[in-house]
PDB file of C-alpha atoms in Angstrom:
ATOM      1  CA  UNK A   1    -102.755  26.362 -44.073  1.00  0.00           C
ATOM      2  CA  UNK A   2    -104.077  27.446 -40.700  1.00  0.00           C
ATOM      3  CA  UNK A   3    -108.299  28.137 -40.859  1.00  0.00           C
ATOM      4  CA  UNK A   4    -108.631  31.211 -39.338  1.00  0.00           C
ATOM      5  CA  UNK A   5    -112.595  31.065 -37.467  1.00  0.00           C
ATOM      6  CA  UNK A   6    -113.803  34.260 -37.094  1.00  0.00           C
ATOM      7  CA  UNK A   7    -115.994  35.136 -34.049  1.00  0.00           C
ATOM      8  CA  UNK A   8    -119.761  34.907 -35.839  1.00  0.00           C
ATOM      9  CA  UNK A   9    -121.982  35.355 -32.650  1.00  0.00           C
ATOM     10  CA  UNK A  10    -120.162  39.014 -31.659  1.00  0.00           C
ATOM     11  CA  UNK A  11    -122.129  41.148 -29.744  1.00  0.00           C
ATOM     12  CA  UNK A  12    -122.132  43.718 -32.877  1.00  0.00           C
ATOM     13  CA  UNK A  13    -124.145  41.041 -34.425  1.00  0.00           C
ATOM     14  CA  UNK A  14    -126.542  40.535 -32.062  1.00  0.00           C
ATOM     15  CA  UNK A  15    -127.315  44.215 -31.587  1.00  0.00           C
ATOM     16  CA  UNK A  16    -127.143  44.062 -35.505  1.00  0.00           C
ATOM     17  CA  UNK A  17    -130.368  42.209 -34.931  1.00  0.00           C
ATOM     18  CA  UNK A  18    -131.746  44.265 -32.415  1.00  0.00           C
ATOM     19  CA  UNK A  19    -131.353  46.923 -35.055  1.00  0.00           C
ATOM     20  CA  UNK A  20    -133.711  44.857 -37.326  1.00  0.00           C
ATOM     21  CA  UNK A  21    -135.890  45.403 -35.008  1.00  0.00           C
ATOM     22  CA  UNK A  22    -135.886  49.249 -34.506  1.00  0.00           C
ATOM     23  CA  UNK A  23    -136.353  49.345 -38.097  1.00  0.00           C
ATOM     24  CA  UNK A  24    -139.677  47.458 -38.279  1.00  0.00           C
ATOM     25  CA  UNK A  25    -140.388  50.111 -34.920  1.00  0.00           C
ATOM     26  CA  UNK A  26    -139.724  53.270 -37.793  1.00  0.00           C
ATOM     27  CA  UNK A  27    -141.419  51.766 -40.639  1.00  0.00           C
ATOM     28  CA  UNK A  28    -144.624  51.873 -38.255  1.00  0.00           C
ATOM     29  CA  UNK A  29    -144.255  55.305 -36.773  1.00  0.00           C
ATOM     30  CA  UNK A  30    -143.090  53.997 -33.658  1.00  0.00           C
ATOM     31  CA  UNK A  31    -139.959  55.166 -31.973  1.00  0.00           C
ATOM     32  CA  UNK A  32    -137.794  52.761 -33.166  1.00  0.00           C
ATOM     33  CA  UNK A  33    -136.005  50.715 -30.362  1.00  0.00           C
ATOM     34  CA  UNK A  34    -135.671  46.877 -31.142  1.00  0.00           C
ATOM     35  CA  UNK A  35    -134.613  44.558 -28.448  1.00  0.00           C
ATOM     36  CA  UNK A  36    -133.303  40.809 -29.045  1.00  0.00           C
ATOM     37  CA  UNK A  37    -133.000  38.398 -26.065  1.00  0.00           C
ATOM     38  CA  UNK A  38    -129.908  35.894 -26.681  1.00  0.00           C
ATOM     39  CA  UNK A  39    -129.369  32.233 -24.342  1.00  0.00           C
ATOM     40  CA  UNK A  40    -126.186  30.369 -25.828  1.00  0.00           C
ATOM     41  CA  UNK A  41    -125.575  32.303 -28.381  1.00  0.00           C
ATOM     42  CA  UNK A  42    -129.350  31.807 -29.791  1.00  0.00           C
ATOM     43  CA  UNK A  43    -131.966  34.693 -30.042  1.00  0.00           C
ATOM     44  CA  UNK A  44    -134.564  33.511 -28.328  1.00  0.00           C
ATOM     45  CA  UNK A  45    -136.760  36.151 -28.640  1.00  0.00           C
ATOM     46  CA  UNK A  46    -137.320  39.658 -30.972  1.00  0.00           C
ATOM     47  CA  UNK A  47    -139.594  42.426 -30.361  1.00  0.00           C
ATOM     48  CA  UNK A  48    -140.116  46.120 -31.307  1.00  0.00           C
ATOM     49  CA  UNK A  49    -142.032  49.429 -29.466  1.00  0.00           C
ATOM     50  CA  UNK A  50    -145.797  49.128 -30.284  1.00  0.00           C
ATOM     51  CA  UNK A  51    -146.679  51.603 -28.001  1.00  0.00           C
ATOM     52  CA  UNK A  52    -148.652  53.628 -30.386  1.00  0.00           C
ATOM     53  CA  UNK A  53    -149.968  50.495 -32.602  1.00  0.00           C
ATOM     54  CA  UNK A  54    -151.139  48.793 -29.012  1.00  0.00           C
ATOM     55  CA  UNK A  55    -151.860  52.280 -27.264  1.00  0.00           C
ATOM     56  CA  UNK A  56    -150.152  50.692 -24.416  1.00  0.00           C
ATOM     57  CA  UNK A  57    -147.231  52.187 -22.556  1.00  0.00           C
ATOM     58  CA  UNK A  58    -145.932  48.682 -21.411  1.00  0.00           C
ATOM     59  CA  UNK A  59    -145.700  47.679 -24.948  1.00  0.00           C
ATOM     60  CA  UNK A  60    -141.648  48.491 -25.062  1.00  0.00           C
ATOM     61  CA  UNK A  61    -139.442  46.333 -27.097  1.00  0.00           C
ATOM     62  CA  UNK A  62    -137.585  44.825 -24.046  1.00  0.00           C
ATOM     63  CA  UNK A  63    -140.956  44.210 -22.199  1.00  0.00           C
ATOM     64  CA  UNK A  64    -141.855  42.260 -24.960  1.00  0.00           C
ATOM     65  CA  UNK A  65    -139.146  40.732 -25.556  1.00  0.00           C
ATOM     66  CA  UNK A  66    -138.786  39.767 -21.867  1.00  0.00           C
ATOM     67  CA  UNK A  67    -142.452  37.885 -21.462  1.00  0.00           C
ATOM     68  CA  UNK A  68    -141.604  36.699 -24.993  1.00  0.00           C
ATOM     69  CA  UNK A  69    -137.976  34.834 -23.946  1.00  0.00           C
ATOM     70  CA  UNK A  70    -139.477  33.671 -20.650  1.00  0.00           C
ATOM     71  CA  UNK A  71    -142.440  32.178 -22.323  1.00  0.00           C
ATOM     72  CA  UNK A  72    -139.665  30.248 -24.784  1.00  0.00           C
ATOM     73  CA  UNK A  73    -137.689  29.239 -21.714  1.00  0.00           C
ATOM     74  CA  UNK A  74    -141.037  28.251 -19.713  1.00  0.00           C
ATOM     75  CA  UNK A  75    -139.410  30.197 -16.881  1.00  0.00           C
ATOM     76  CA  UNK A  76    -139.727  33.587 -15.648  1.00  0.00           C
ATOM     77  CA  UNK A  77    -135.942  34.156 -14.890  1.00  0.00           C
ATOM     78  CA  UNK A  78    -133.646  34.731 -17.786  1.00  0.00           C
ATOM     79  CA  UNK A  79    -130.069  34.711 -15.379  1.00  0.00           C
ATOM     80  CA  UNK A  80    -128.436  32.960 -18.553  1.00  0.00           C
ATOM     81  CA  UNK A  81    -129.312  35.137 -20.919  1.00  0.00           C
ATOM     82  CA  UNK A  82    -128.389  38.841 -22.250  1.00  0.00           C
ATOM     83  CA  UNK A  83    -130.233  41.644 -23.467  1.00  0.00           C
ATOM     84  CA  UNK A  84    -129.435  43.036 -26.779  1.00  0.00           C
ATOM     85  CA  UNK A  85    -131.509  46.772 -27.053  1.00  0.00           C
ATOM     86  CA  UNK A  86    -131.185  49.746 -28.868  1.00  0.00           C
ATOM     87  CA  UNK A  87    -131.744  51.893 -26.139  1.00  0.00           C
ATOM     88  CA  UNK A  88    -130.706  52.413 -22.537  1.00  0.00           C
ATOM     89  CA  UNK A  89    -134.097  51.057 -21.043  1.00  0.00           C
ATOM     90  CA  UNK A  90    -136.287  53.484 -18.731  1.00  0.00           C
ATOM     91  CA  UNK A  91    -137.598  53.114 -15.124  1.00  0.00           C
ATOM     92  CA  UNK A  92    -140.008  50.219 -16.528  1.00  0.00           C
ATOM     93  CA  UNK A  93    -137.985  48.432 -18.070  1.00  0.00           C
ATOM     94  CA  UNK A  94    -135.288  48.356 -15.960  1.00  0.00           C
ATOM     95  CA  UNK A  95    -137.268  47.223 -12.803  1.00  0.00           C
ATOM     96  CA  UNK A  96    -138.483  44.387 -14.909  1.00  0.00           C
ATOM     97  CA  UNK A  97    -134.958  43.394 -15.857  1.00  0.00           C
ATOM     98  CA  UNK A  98    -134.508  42.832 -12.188  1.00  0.00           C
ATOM     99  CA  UNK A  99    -137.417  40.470 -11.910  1.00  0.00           C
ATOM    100  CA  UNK A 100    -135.634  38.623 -14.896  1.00  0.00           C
ATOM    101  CA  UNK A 101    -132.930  38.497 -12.835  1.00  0.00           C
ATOM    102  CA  UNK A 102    -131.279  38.583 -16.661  1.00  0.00           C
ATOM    103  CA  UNK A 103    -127.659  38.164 -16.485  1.00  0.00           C
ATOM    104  CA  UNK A 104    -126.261  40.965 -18.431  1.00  0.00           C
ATOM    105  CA  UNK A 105    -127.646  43.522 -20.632  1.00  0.00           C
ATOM    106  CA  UNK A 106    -126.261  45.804 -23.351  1.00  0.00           C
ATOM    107  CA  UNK A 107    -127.571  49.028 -24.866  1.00  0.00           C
ATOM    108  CA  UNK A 108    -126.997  50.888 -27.850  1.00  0.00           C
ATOM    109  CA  UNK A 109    -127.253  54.222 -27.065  1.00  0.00           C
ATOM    110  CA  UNK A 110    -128.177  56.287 -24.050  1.00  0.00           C
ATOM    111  CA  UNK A 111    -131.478  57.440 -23.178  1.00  0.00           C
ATOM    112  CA  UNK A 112    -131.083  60.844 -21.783  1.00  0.00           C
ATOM    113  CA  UNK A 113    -134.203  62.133 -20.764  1.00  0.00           C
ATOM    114  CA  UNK A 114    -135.784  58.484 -19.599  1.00  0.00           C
ATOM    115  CA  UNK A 115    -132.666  55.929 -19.619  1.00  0.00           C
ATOM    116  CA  UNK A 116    -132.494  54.363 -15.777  1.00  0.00           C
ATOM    117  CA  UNK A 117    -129.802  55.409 -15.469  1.00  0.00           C
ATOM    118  CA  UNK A 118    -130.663  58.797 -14.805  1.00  0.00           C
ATOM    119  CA  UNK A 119    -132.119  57.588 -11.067  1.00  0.00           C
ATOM    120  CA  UNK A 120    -128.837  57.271  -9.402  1.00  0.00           C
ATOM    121  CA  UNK A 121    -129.917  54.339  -7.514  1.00  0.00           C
ATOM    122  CA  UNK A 122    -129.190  50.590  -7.802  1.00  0.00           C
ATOM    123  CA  UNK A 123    -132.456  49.600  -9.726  1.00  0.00           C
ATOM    124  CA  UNK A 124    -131.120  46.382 -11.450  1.00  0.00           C
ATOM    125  CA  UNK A 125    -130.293  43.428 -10.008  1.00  0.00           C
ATOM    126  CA  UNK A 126    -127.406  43.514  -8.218  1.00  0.00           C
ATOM    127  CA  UNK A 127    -126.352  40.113 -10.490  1.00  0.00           C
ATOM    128  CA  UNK A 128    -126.750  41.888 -14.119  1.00  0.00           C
ATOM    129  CA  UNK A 129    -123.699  43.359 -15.896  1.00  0.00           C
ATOM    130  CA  UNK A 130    -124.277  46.252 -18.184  1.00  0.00           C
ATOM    131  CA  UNK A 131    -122.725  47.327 -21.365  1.00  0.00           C
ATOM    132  CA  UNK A 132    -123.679  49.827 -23.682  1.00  0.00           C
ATOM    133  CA  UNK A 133    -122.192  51.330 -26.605  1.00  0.00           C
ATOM    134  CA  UNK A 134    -122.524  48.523 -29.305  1.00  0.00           C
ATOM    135  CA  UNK A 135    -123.351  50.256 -32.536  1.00  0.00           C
ATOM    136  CA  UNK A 136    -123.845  53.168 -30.918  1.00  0.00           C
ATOM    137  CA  UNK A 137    -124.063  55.535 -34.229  1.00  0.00           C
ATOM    138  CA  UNK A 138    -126.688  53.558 -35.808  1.00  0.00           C
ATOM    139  CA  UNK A 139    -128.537  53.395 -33.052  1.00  0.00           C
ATOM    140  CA  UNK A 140    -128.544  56.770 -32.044  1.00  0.00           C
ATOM    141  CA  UNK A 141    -128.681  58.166 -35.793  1.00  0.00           C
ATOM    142  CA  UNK A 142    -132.212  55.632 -36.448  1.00  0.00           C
ATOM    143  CA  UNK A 143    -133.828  57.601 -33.586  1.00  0.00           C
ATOM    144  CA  UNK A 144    -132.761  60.980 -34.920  1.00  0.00           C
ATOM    145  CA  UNK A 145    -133.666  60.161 -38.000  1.00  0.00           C
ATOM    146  CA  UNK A 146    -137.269  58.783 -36.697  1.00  0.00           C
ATOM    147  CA  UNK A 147    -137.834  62.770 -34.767  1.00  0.00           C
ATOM    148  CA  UNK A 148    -136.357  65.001 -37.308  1.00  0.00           C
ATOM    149  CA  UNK A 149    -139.025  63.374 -39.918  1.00  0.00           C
ATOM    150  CA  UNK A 150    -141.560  63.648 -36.682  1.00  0.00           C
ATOM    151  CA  UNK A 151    -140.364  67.555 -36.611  1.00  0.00           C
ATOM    152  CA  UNK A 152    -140.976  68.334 -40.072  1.00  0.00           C
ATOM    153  CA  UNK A 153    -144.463  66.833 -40.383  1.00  0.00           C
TER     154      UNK A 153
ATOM    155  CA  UNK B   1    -188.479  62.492   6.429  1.00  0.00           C
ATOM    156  CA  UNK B   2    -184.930  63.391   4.843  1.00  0.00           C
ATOM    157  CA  UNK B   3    -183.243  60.806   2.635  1.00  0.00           C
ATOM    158  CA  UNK B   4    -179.417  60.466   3.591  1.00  0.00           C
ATOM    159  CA  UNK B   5    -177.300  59.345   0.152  1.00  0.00           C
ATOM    160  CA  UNK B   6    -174.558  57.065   1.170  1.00  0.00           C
ATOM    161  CA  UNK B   7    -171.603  57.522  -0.783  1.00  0.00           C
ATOM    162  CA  UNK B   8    -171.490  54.365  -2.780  1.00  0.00           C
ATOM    163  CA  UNK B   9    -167.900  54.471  -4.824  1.00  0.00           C
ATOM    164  CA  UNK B  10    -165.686  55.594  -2.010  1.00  0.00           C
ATOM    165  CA  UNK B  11    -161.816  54.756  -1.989  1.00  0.00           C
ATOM    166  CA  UNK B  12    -163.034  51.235   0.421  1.00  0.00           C
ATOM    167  CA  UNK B  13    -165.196  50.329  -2.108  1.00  0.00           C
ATOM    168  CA  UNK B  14    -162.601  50.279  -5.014  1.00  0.00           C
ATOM    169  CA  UNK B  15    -160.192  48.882  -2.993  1.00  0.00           C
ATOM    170  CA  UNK B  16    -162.462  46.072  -1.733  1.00  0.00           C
ATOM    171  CA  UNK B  17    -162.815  45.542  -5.470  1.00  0.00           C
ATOM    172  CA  UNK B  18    -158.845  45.199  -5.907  1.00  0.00           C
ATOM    173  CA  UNK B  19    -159.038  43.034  -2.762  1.00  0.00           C
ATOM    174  CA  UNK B  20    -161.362  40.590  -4.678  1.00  0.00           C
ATOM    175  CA  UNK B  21    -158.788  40.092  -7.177  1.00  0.00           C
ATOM    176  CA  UNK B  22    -156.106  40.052  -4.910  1.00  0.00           C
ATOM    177  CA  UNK B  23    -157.670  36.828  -3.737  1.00  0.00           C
ATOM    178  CA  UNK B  24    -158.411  35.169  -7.273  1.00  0.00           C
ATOM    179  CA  UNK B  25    -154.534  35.268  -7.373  1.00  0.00           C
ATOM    180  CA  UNK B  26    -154.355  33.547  -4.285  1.00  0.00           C
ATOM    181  CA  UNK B  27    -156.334  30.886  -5.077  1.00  0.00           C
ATOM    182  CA  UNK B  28    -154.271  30.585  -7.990  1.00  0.00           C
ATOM    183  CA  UNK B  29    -151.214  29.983  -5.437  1.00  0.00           C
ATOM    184  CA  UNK B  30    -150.084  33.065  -6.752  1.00  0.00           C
ATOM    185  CA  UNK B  31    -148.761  36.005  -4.455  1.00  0.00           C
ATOM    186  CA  UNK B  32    -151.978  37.852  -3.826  1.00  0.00           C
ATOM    187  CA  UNK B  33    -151.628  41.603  -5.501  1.00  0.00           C
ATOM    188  CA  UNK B  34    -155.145  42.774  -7.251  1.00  0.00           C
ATOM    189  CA  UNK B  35    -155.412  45.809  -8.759  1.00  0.00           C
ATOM    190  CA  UNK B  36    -158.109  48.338 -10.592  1.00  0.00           C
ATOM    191  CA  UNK B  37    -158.274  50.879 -12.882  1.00  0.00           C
ATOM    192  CA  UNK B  38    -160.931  53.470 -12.064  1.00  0.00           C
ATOM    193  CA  UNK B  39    -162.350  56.183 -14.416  1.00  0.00           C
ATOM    194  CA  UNK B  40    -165.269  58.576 -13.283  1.00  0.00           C
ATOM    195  CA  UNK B  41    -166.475  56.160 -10.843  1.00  0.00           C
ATOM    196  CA  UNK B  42    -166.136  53.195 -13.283  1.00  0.00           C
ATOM    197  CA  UNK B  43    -164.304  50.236 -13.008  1.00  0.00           C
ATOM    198  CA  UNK B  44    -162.508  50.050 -16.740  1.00  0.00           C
ATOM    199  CA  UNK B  45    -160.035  47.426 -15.841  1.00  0.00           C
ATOM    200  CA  UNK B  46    -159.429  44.669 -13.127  1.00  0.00           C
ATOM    201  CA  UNK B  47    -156.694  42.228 -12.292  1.00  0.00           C
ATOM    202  CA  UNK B  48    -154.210  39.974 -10.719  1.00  0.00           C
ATOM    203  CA  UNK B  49    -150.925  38.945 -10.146  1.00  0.00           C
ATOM    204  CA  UNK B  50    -150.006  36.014 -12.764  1.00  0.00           C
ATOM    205  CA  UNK B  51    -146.794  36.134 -12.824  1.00  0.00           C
ATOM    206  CA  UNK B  52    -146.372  32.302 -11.715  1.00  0.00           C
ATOM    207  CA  UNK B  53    -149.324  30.986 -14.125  1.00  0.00           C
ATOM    208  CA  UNK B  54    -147.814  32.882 -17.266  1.00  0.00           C
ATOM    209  CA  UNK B  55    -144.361  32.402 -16.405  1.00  0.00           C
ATOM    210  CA  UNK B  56    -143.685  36.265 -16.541  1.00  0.00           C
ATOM    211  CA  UNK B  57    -142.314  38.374 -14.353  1.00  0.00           C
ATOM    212  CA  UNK B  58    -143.728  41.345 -16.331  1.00  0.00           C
ATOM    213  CA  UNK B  59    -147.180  40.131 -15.286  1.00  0.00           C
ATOM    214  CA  UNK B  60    -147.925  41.867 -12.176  1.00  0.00           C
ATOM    215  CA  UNK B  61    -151.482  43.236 -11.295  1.00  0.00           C
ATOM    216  CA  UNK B  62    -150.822  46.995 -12.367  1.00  0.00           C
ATOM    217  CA  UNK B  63    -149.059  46.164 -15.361  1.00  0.00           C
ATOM    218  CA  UNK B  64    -152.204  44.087 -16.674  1.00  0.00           C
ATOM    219  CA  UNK B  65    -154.428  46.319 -15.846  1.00  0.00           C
ATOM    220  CA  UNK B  66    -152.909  49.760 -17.478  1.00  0.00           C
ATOM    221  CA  UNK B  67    -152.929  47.513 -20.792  1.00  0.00           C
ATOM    222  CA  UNK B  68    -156.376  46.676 -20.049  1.00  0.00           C
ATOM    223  CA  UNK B  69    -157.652  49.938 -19.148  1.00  0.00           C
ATOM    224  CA  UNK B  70    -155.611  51.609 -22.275  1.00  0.00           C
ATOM    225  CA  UNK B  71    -157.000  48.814 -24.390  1.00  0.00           C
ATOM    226  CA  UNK B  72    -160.513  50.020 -22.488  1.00  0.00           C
ATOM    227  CA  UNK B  73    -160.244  53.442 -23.330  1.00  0.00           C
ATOM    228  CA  UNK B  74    -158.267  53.097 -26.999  1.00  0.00           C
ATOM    229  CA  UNK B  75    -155.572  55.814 -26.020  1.00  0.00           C
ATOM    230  CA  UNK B  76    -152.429  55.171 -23.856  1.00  0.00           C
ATOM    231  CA  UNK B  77    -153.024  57.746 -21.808  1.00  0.00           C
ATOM    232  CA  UNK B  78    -154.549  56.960 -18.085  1.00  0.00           C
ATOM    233  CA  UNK B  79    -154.583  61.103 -16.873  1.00  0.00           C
ATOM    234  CA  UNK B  80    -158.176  60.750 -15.835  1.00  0.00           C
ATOM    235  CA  UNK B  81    -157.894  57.615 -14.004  1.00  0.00           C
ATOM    236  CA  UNK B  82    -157.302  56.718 -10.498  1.00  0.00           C
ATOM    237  CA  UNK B  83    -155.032  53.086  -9.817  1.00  0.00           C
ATOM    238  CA  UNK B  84    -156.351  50.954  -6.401  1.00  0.00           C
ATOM    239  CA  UNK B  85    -153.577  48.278  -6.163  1.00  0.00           C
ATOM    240  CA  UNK B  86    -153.653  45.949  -2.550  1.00  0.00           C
ATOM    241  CA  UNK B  87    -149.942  46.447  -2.527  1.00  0.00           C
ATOM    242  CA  UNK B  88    -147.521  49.674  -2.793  1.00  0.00           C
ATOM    243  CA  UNK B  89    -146.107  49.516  -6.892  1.00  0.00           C
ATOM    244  CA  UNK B  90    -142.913  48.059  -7.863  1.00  0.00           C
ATOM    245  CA  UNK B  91    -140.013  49.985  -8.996  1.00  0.00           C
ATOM    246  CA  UNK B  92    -141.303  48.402 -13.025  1.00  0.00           C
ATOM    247  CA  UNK B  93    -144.917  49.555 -11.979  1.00  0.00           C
ATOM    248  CA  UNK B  94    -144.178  52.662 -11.350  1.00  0.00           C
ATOM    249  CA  UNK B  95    -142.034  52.882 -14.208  1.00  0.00           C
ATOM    250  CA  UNK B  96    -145.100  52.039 -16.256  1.00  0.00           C
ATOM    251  CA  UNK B  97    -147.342  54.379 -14.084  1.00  0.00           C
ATOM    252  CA  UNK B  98    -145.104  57.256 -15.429  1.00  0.00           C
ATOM    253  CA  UNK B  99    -146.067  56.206 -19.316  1.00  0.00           C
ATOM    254  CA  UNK B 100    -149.454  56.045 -18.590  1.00  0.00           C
ATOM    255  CA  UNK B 101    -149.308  59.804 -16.860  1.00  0.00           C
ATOM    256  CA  UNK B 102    -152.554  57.861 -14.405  1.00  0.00           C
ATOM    257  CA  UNK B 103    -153.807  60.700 -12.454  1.00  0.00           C
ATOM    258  CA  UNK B 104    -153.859  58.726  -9.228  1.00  0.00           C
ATOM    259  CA  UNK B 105    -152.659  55.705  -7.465  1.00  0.00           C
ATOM    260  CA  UNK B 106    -154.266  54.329  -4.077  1.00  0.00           C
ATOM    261  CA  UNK B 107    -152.742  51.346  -2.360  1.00  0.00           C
ATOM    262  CA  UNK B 108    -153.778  49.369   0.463  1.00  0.00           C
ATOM    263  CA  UNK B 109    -150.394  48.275   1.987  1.00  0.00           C
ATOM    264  CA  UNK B 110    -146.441  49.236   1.972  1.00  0.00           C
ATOM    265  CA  UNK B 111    -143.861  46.977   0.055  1.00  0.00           C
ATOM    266  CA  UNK B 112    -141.418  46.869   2.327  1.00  0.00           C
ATOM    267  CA  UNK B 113    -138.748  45.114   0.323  1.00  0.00           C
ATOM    268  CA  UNK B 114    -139.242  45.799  -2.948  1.00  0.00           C
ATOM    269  CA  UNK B 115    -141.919  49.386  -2.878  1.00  0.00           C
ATOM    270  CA  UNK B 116    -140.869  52.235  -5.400  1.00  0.00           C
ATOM    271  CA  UNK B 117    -140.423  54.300  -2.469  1.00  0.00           C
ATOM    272  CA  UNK B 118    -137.270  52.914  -1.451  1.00  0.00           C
ATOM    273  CA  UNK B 119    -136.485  54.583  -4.441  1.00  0.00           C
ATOM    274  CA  UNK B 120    -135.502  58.044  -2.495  1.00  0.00           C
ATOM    275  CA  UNK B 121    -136.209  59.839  -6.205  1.00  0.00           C
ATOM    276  CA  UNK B 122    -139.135  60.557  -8.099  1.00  0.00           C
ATOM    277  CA  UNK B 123    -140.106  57.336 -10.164  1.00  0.00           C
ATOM    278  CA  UNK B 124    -143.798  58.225 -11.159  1.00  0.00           C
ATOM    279  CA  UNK B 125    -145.239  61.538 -13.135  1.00  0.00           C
ATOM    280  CA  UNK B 126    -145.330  64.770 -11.852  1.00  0.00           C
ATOM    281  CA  UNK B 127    -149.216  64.980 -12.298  1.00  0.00           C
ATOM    282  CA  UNK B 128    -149.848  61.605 -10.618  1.00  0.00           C
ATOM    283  CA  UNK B 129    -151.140  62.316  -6.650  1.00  0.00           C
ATOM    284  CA  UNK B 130    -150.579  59.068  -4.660  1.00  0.00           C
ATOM    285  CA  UNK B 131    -152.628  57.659  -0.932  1.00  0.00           C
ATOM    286  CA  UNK B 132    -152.065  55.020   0.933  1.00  0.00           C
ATOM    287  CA  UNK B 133    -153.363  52.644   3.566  1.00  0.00           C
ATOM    288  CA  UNK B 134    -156.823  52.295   2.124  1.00  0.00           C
ATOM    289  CA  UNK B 135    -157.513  48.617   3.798  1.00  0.00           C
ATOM    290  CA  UNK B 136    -154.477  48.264   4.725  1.00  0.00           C
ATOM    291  CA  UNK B 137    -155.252  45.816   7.131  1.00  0.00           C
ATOM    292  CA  UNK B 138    -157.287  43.408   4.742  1.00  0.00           C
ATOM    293  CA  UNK B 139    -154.460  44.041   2.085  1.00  0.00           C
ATOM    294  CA  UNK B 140    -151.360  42.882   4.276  1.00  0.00           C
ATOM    295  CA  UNK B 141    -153.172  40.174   6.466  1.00  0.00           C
ATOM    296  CA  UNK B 142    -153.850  38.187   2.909  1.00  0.00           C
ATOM    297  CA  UNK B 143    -150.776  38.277   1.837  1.00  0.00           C
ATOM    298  CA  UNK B 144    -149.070  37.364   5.580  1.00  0.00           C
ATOM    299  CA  UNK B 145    -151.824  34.374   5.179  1.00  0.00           C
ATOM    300  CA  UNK B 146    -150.287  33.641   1.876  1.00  0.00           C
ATOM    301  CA  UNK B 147    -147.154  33.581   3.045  1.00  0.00           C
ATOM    302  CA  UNK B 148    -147.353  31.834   6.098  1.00  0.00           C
ATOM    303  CA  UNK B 149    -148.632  29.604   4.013  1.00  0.00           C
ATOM    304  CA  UNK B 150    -145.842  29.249   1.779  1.00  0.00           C
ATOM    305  CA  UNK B 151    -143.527  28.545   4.856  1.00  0.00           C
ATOM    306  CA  UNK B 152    -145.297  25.735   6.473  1.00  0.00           C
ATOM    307  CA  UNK B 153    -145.307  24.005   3.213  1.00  0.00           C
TER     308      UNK B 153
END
């Protein structure tokens, strides 16, 4: 009988995770994006937005999850490693990613009013590969979810 | 006999202030960037470059010291505030400018290889004014001295 080994580590699964994440982000009134940062097929770091809960702009789930991975690696660069998030990261985010020098990131959904993407210059580093698109529905839906309650209030 | 008031908190005097932390970083063999956060003539928030020390790209003068001066002020909102930073922001500090909506940013000298301006589109917030060349001179001779430095190593 032939064992058939199904791919565990897929990069469903890791934005899977990063979904975890967003959903801590909801349950504390924060716009829920959830970031995980992966190195050989190992998360080595998790984070959430805390904007509101650290009244601090900076305090997006990638940034965190950036100073979080590099402080794991005891490096600042991250070129082995990928970037699991929600959310198309903004202007911030996405000029730290080049400092990271990280090798490839991957977004849920797009950001359209704030996702970097919207400045239609290079502002990553010219090494990183993008994706986006993984789980796209459930990431999209958590964040309509999160500003139709937001609307009704 | 008239008494002539000199002005005491003028742009220099703020930027002096950044200058002094611009040189704490370089002492910490980090590249010298200082920065301040300035609200109705009072210094909320002060820092330096670290990024070498904490292993973190994300931990550039400005980005410190928004946190700092939101953490300050206990709202993540920097409208009435004025940013002196020795160097022109990064594309990520400006990124993180835009959150904070900071009513105005000051800096001593141009980043010529890595300044948000190179970014021919609109990176910060609408509301936020921006000068330039406030001791220039002292900003961009410390960090030539730095890296000349650096070189003859």
């Amino acid at each position: 009988m032939k064992t058939v080994l199904y791919p565990l580590f897929t990069d469903e699964y890791f934005m899977n995770e990063a979904l975890r994440e967003a959903h801590k982000a909801f349950e504390k009134d924060e716009v829920p994006v959830g970031a995980v940062v992966v190195c050989q097929k190992r998360i080595i770091a998790r984070a959430h937005n805390l904007t509101e809960t650290l009244h601090d702009v900076t305090a997006h789930a990638e940034m965190q999850a950036f100073t979080a991975a590099s402080d794991y690696l005891g490096g600042k660069y991250l070129n082995e490693c990928t970037l699991y998030v929600t959310l198309e990261p903004c202007v911030m985010c996405a000029g730290a990613a080049f400092w990271t020098r990280i090798e490839k990131i991957i977004y849920g959904t797009a950001d359209e009013k704030r996702g970097y993407t919207l400045i239609d210059r290079p502002l990553l580093h010219p090494k990183t590969t993008v994706e986006s698109g993984v789980l796209q529905a459930q990431c999209k839906n958590l964040l309509k979810e999160f500003f139709a309650l937001k609307r009704d209030k």
